[in-house]
Short mmCIF file of C-alpha atoms in Angstrom, two decimals:
data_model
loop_
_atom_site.label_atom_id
_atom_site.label_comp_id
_atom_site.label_asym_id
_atom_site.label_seq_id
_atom_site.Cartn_x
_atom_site.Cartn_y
_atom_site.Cartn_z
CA UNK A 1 4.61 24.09 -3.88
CA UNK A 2 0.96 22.51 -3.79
CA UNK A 3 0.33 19.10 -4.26
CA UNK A 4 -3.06 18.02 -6.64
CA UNK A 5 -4.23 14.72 -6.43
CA UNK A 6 -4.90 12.33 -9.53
CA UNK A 7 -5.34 8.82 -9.73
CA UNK A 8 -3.86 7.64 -13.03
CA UNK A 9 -0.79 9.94 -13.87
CA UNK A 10 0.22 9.10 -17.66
CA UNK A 11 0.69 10.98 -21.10
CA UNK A 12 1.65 14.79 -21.56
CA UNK A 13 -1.49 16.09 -20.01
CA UNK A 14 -3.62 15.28 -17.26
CA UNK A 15 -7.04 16.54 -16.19
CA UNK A 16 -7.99 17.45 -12.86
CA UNK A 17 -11.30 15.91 -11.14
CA UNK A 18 -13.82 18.63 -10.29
CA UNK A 19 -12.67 18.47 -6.33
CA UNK A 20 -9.50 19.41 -6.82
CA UNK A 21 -10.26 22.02 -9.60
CA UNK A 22 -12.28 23.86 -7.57
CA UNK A 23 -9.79 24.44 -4.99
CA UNK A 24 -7.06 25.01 -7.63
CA UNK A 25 -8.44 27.41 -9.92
CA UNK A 26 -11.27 29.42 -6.75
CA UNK A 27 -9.67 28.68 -3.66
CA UNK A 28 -5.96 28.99 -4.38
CA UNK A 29 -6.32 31.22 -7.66
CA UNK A 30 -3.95 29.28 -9.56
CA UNK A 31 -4.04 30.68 -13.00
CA UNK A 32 -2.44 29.44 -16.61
CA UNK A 33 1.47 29.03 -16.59
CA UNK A 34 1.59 28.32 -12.86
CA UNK A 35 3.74 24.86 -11.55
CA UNK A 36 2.11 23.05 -9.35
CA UNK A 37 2.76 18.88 -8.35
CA UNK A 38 0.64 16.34 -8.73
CA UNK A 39 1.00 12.47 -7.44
CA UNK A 40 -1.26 9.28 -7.55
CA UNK A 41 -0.42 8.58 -4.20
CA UNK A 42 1.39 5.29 -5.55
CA UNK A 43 4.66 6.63 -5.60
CA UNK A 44 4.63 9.14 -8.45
CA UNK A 45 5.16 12.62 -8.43
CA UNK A 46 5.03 15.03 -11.30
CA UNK A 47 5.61 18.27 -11.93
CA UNK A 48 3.33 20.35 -14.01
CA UNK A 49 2.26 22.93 -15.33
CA UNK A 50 -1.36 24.55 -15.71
CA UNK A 51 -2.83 25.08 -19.74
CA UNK A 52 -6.41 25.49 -18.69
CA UNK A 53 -7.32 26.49 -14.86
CA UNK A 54 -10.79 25.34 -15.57
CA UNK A 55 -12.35 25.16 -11.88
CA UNK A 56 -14.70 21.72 -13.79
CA UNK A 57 -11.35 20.07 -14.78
CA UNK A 58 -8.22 21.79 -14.58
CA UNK A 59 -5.97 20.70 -17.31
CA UNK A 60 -2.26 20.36 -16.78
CA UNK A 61 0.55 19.72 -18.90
CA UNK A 62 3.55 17.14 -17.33
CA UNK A 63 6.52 18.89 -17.12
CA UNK A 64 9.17 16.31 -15.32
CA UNK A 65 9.20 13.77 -12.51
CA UNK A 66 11.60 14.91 -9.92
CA UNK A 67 12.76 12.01 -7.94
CA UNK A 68 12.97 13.58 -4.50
CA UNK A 69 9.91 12.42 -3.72
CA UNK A 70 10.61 8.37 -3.84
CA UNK A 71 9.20 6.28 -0.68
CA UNK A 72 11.04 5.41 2.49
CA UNK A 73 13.11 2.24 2.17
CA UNK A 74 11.37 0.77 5.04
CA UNK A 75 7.91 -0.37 5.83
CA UNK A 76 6.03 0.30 9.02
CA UNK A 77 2.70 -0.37 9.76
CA UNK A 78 0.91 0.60 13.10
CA UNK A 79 -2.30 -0.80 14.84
CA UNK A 80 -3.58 1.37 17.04
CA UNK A 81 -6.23 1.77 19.55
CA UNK A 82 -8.41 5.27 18.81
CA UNK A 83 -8.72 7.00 21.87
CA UNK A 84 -11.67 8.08 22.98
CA UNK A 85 -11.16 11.76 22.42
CA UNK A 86 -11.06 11.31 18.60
CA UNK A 87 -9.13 14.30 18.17
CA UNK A 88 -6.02 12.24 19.71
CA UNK A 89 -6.65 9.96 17.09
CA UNK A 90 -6.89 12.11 13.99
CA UNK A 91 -3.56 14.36 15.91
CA UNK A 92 -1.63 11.28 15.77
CA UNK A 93 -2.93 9.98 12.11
CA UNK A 94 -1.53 13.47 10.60
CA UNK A 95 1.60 14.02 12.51
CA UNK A 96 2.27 9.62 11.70
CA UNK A 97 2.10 10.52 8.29
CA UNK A 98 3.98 13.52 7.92
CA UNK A 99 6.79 11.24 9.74
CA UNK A 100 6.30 8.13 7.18
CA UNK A 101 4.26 5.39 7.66
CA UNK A 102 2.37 2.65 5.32
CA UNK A 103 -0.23 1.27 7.10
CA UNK A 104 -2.48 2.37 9.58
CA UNK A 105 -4.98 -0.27 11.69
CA UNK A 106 -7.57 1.06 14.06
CA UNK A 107 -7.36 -1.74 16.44
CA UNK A 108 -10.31 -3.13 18.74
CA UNK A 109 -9.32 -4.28 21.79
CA UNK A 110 -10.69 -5.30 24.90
CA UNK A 111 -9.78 -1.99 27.05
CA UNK A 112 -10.97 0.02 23.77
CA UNK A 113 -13.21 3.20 24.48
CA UNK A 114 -13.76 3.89 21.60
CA UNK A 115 -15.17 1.26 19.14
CA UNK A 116 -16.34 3.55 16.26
CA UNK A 117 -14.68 5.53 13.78
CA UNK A 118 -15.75 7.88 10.85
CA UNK A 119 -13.72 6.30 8.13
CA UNK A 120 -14.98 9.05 5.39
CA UNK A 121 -13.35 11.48 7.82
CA UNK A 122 -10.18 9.96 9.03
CA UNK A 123 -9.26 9.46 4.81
CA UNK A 124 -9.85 12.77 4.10
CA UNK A 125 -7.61 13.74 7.12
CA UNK A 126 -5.29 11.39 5.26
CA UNK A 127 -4.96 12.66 2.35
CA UNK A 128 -4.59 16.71 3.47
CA UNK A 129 -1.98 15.39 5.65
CA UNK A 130 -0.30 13.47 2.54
CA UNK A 131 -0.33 16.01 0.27
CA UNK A 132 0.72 18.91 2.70
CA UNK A 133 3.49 16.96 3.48
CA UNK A 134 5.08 16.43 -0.16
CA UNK A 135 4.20 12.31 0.20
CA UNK A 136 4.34 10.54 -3.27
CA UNK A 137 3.04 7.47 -1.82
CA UNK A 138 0.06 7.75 0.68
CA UNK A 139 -0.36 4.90 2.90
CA UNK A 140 -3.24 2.64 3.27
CA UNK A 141 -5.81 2.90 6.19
CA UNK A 142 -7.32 -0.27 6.88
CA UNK A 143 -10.69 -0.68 8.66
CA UNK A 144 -11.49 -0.66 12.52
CA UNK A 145 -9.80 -4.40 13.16
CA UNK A 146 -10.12 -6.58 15.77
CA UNK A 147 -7.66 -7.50 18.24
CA UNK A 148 -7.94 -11.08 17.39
CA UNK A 149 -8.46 -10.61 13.66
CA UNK A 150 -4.47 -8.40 14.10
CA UNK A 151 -3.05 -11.39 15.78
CA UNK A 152 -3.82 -14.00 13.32
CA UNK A 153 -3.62 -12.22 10.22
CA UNK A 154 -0.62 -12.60 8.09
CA UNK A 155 2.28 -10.23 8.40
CA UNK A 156 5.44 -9.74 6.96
CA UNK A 157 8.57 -8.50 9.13
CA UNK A 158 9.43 -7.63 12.40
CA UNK A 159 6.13 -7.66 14.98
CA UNK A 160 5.90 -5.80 17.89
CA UNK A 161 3.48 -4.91 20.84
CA UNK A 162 4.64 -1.87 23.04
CA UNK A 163 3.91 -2.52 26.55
CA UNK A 164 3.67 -0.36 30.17
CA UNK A 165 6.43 -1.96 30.90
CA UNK A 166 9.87 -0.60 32.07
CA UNK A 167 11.92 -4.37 32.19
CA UNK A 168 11.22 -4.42 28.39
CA UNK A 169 13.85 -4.35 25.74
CA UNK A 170 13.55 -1.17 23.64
CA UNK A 171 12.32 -0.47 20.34
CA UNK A 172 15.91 0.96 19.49
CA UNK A 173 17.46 -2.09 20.53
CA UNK A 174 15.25 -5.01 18.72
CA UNK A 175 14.16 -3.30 15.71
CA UNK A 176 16.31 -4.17 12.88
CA UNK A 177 17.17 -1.16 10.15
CA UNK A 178 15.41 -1.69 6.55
CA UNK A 179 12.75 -3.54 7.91
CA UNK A 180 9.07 -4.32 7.66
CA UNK A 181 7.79 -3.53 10.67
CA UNK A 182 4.13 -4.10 12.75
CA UNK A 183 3.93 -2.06 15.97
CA UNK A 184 0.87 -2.41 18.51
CA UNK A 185 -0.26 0.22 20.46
CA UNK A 186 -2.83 -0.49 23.09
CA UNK A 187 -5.42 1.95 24.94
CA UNK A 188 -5.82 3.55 27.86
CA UNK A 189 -4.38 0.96 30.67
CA UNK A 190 -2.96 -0.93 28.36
CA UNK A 191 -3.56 -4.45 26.69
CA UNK A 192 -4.98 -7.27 29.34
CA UNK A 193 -2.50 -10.26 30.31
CA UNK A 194 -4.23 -12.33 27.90
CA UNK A 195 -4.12 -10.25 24.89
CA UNK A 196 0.00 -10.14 25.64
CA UNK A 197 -0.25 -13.38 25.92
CA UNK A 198 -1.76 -14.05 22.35
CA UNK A 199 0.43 -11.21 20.86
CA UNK A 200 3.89 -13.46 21.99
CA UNK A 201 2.21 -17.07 21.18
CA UNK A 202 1.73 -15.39 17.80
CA UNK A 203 5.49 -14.46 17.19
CA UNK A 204 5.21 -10.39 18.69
CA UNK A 205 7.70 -9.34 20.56
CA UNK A 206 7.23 -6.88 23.69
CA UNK A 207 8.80 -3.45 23.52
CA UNK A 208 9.01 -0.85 26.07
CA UNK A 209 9.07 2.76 24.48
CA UNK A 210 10.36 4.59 27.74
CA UNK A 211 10.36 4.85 31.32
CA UNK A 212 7.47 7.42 30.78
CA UNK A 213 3.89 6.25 30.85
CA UNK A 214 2.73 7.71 27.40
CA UNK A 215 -0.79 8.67 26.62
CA UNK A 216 -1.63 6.41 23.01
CA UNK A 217 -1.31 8.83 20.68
CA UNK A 218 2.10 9.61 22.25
CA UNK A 219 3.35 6.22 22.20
CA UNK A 220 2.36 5.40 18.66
CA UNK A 221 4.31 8.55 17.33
CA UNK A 222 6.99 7.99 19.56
CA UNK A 223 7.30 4.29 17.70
CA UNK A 224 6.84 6.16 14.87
CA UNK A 225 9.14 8.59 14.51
CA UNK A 226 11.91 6.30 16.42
CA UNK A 227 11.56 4.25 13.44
CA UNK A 228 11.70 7.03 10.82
CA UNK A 229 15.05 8.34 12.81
CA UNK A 230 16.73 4.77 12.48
CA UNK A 231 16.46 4.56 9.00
CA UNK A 232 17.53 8.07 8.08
#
Protein backbone atom coordinates (compact mmCIF):
# COMPACT_ATOMS: atom_id res chain seq x y z
CA UNK A 1 0.00 0.00 0.00
CA UNK A 2 1.36 3.67 -0.68
CA UNK A 3 2.46 5.81 1.85
CA UNK A 4 1.36 9.94 1.58
CA UNK A 5 3.13 12.24 3.56
CA UNK A 6 1.46 14.92 5.98
CA UNK A 7 2.82 16.85 8.63
CA UNK A 8 0.12 17.29 11.27
CA UNK A 9 -2.12 14.06 11.27
CA UNK A 10 -5.32 14.92 13.53
CA UNK A 11 -9.25 14.95 13.21
CA UNK A 12 -11.41 12.70 10.78
CA UNK A 13 -10.04 14.20 7.65
CA UNK A 14 -6.88 15.34 6.43
CA UNK A 15 -5.88 17.27 3.31
CA UNK A 16 -3.13 16.50 1.16
CA UNK A 17 -0.38 19.29 0.18
CA UNK A 18 -0.34 19.94 -3.58
CA UNK A 19 3.07 17.64 -3.93
CA UNK A 20 1.70 14.77 -2.88
CA UNK A 21 -1.74 15.29 -4.61
CA UNK A 22 -0.35 15.47 -7.72
CA UNK A 23 1.29 12.23 -7.57
CA UNK A 24 -1.76 10.65 -5.87
CA UNK A 25 -4.58 11.60 -7.89
CA UNK A 26 -2.10 11.97 -11.87
CA UNK A 27 0.69 9.85 -11.28
CA UNK A 28 -0.70 6.88 -9.38
CA UNK A 29 -4.50 7.41 -10.45
CA UNK A 30 -5.80 6.94 -7.13
CA UNK A 31 -9.44 7.63 -7.34
CA UNK A 32 -12.41 8.12 -4.51
CA UNK A 33 -12.88 5.03 -2.12
CA UNK A 34 -9.27 3.90 -2.52
CA UNK A 35 -7.02 3.12 1.04
CA UNK A 36 -4.03 4.46 1.02
CA UNK A 37 -1.51 5.34 4.44
CA UNK A 38 -0.43 8.32 5.47
CA UNK A 39 2.28 9.21 8.41
CA UNK A 40 3.89 12.48 9.81
CA UNK A 41 7.03 10.88 9.90
CA UNK A 42 6.90 11.26 13.86
CA UNK A 43 5.74 7.99 14.53
CA UNK A 44 2.15 7.96 13.28
CA UNK A 45 0.63 6.03 10.76
CA UNK A 46 -2.91 6.14 9.55
CA UNK A 47 -4.93 4.50 7.42
CA UNK A 48 -7.27 6.25 5.13
CA UNK A 49 -9.35 6.51 2.85
CA UNK A 50 -9.75 8.98 -0.26
CA UNK A 51 -13.33 11.40 -0.35
CA UNK A 52 -11.95 13.84 -2.86
CA UNK A 53 -8.80 12.81 -5.20
CA UNK A 54 -8.36 16.44 -5.91
CA UNK A 55 -4.73 16.50 -7.60
CA UNK A 56 -4.61 20.60 -5.56
CA UNK A 57 -5.36 18.86 -2.19
CA UNK A 58 -6.44 15.45 -1.98
CA UNK A 59 -8.79 15.02 0.84
CA UNK A 60 -8.81 11.88 2.93
CA UNK A 61 -10.90 10.57 5.51
CA UNK A 62 -8.94 8.61 8.73
CA UNK A 63 -9.98 5.32 8.83
CA UNK A 64 -7.74 3.57 11.81
CA UNK A 65 -4.18 3.63 13.10
CA UNK A 66 -2.74 0.23 12.73
CA UNK A 67 0.04 -0.21 15.12
CA UNK A 68 2.42 -2.28 13.03
CA UNK A 69 4.12 0.49 12.13
CA UNK A 70 5.58 1.67 15.79
CA UNK A 71 9.52 2.60 15.85
CA UNK A 72 12.40 0.32 16.65
CA UNK A 73 13.09 0.05 20.37
CA UNK A 74 16.56 1.11 19.84
CA UNK A 75 18.32 4.19 18.72
CA UNK A 76 21.20 4.33 16.31
CA UNK A 77 22.71 7.13 14.89
CA UNK A 78 25.59 7.03 12.24
CA UNK A 79 28.27 9.67 11.19
CA UNK A 80 29.54 9.03 8.17
CA UNK A 81 32.06 10.18 5.76
CA UNK A 82 30.31 10.77 1.99
CA UNK A 83 32.37 9.20 -0.40
CA UNK A 84 33.41 10.80 -3.13
CA UNK A 85 31.29 9.01 -5.66
CA UNK A 86 28.05 10.48 -4.20
CA UNK A 87 26.09 7.76 -5.46
CA UNK A 88 27.80 5.49 -2.59
CA UNK A 89 26.52 7.92 -0.37
CA UNK A 90 22.90 8.31 -1.37
CA UNK A 91 23.12 3.90 -1.94
CA UNK A 92 23.94 3.65 1.59
CA UNK A 93 21.44 6.58 2.95
CA UNK A 94 18.40 4.47 1.30
CA UNK A 95 19.35 0.95 1.99
CA UNK A 96 20.34 2.56 6.09
CA UNK A 97 16.96 3.52 6.23
CA UNK A 98 15.06 0.82 4.91
CA UNK A 99 17.16 -1.20 7.72
CA UNK A 100 16.25 1.44 10.66
CA UNK A 101 18.17 4.13 11.66
CA UNK A 102 17.54 7.70 13.51
CA UNK A 103 20.14 9.82 12.76
CA UNK A 104 22.27 10.34 10.00
CA UNK A 105 25.68 12.80 10.22
CA UNK A 106 27.68 13.55 7.13
CA UNK A 107 30.94 13.72 8.84
CA UNK A 108 34.07 15.95 7.77
CA UNK A 109 37.11 14.53 8.37
CA UNK A 110 40.54 14.99 7.61
CA UNK A 111 40.93 12.06 4.84
CA UNK A 112 37.36 13.36 3.50
CA UNK A 113 37.04 13.63 -0.43
CA UNK A 114 34.28 14.82 -0.48
CA UNK A 115 33.41 17.98 1.56
CA UNK A 116 30.08 19.00 -0.10
CA UNK A 117 26.76 17.66 -0.14
CA UNK A 118 23.35 18.60 -1.78
CA UNK A 119 21.23 18.54 1.31
CA UNK A 120 17.85 19.40 -0.81
CA UNK A 121 18.73 16.15 -2.57
CA UNK A 122 19.92 13.72 -0.01
CA UNK A 123 16.20 14.67 2.04
CA UNK A 124 14.28 14.01 -0.74
CA UNK A 125 16.21 10.66 -1.17
CA UNK A 126 15.13 10.39 2.46
CA UNK A 127 11.95 10.60 2.42
CA UNK A 128 11.19 8.18 -0.95
CA UNK A 129 13.26 5.79 0.88
CA UNK A 130 11.00 6.31 4.17
CA UNK A 131 7.92 6.07 2.74
CA UNK A 132 8.70 3.10 0.29
CA UNK A 133 9.74 1.34 3.11
CA UNK A 134 6.44 1.53 5.38
CA UNK A 135 8.63 3.89 8.13
CA UNK A 136 6.24 5.76 10.58
CA UNK A 137 9.03 7.63 11.96
CA UNK A 138 11.66 9.11 9.47
CA UNK A 139 14.90 9.88 10.93
CA UNK A 140 16.66 13.10 11.12
CA UNK A 141 19.59 14.10 8.75
CA UNK A 142 21.78 16.46 10.31
CA UNK A 143 24.11 18.80 8.37
CA UNK A 144 27.69 18.09 6.87
CA UNK A 145 29.53 18.05 10.59
CA UNK A 146 32.82 18.31 11.45
CA UNK A 147 35.00 15.77 12.81
CA UNK A 148 35.78 17.82 15.77
CA UNK A 149 32.34 19.39 16.15
CA UNK A 150 31.14 14.98 16.36
CA UNK A 151 33.65 14.46 19.04
CA UNK A 152 32.67 17.08 21.42
CA UNK A 153 29.12 17.27 20.95
CA UNK A 154 26.87 15.69 23.42
CA UNK A 155 25.68 12.15 22.96
CA UNK A 156 23.65 9.82 24.63
CA UNK A 157 24.55 5.92 24.69
CA UNK A 158 26.96 3.67 23.55
CA UNK A 159 29.83 5.51 21.11
CA UNK A 160 31.69 3.88 18.69
CA UNK A 161 34.37 4.47 15.89
CA UNK A 162 34.87 1.44 13.45
CA UNK A 163 38.40 1.07 12.62
CA UNK A 164 40.77 -0.93 9.77
CA UNK A 165 41.63 -2.81 12.31
CA UNK A 166 41.52 -6.67 12.71
CA UNK A 167 42.86 -6.82 16.78
CA UNK A 168 39.60 -4.86 17.50
CA UNK A 169 36.76 -6.13 19.57
CA UNK A 170 33.61 -6.49 17.43
CA UNK A 171 30.58 -4.60 17.12
CA UNK A 172 28.62 -7.89 18.11
CA UNK A 173 30.56 -8.25 21.09
CA UNK A 174 30.53 -4.53 22.77
CA UNK A 175 27.31 -3.28 21.65
CA UNK A 176 24.78 -3.70 24.26
CA UNK A 177 20.94 -4.72 23.05
CA UNK A 178 18.25 -1.74 23.54
CA UNK A 179 20.68 0.77 23.25
CA UNK A 180 21.41 4.25 22.00
CA UNK A 181 23.98 3.91 19.86
CA UNK A 182 26.69 6.46 17.82
CA UNK A 183 28.75 4.61 15.18
CA UNK A 184 31.68 6.40 13.15
CA UNK A 185 32.52 5.54 9.90
CA UNK A 186 35.60 7.05 8.39
CA UNK A 187 36.66 7.51 4.56
CA UNK A 188 38.68 6.13 2.25
CA UNK A 189 42.02 5.03 4.32
CA UNK A 190 40.51 5.47 7.22
CA UNK A 191 40.59 8.06 10.19
CA UNK A 192 44.37 9.50 10.98
CA UNK A 193 46.06 8.35 14.42
CA UNK A 194 45.06 11.53 15.84
CA UNK A 195 41.49 11.63 15.06
CA UNK A 196 41.42 7.89 16.93
CA UNK A 197 43.07 9.37 19.32
CA UNK A 198 40.41 12.18 20.05
CA UNK A 199 37.52 9.68 19.34
CA UNK A 200 38.89 7.36 22.66
CA UNK A 201 39.95 10.58 24.89
CA UNK A 202 36.31 11.46 24.23
CA UNK A 203 34.75 8.15 25.63
CA UNK A 204 34.44 6.12 21.80
CA UNK A 205 35.26 2.94 21.76
CA UNK A 206 37.10 1.17 18.67
CA UNK A 207 35.25 -1.53 16.79
CA UNK A 208 36.41 -3.72 14.11
CA UNK A 209 33.48 -4.73 11.68
CA UNK A 210 35.40 -7.74 9.99
CA UNK A 211 38.50 -9.13 8.80
CA UNK A 212 37.43 -7.62 5.35
CA UNK A 213 38.58 -4.17 4.38
CA UNK A 214 35.08 -2.59 3.55
CA UNK A 215 34.59 0.20 1.13
CA UNK A 216 32.44 3.14 3.50
CA UNK A 217 29.30 2.68 2.37
CA UNK A 218 29.80 -1.05 3.11
CA UNK A 219 30.96 -0.63 6.51
CA UNK A 220 28.30 1.80 7.61
CA UNK A 221 25.48 -0.69 6.48
CA UNK A 222 27.25 -3.48 7.73
CA UNK A 223 27.08 -1.50 11.38
CA UNK A 224 23.85 -0.91 10.42
CA UNK A 225 22.13 -3.73 9.78
CA UNK A 226 24.33 -5.74 12.56
CA UNK A 227 22.58 -3.52 14.84
CA UNK A 228 19.05 -3.88 13.40
CA UNK A 229 19.72 -7.93 13.56
CA UNK A 230 20.63 -7.69 17.41
CA UNK A 231 17.66 -6.15 18.40
CA UNK A 232 15.19 -8.20 16.39
Amino acid sequence: MQVYFAAEIYGDTITLDREESHHLVHVLRHRSGDEILITNGKGIMALAEISIPDAKGCVVKILSYPDRYKKHLYHLHMAVAPTKNIDRFEWFLEKAIEIGIDEITPLITRRSERKVVNAERLNKLLLAAAKQSLKASFPILHPLTSYADIISSKIEGQKFIALCEEDLPSLKSTYSQGSAAIILIGPEGDFEEEEVKLAFAAGFKGISLGKSRLRTETAALVACQSVAFMNQ
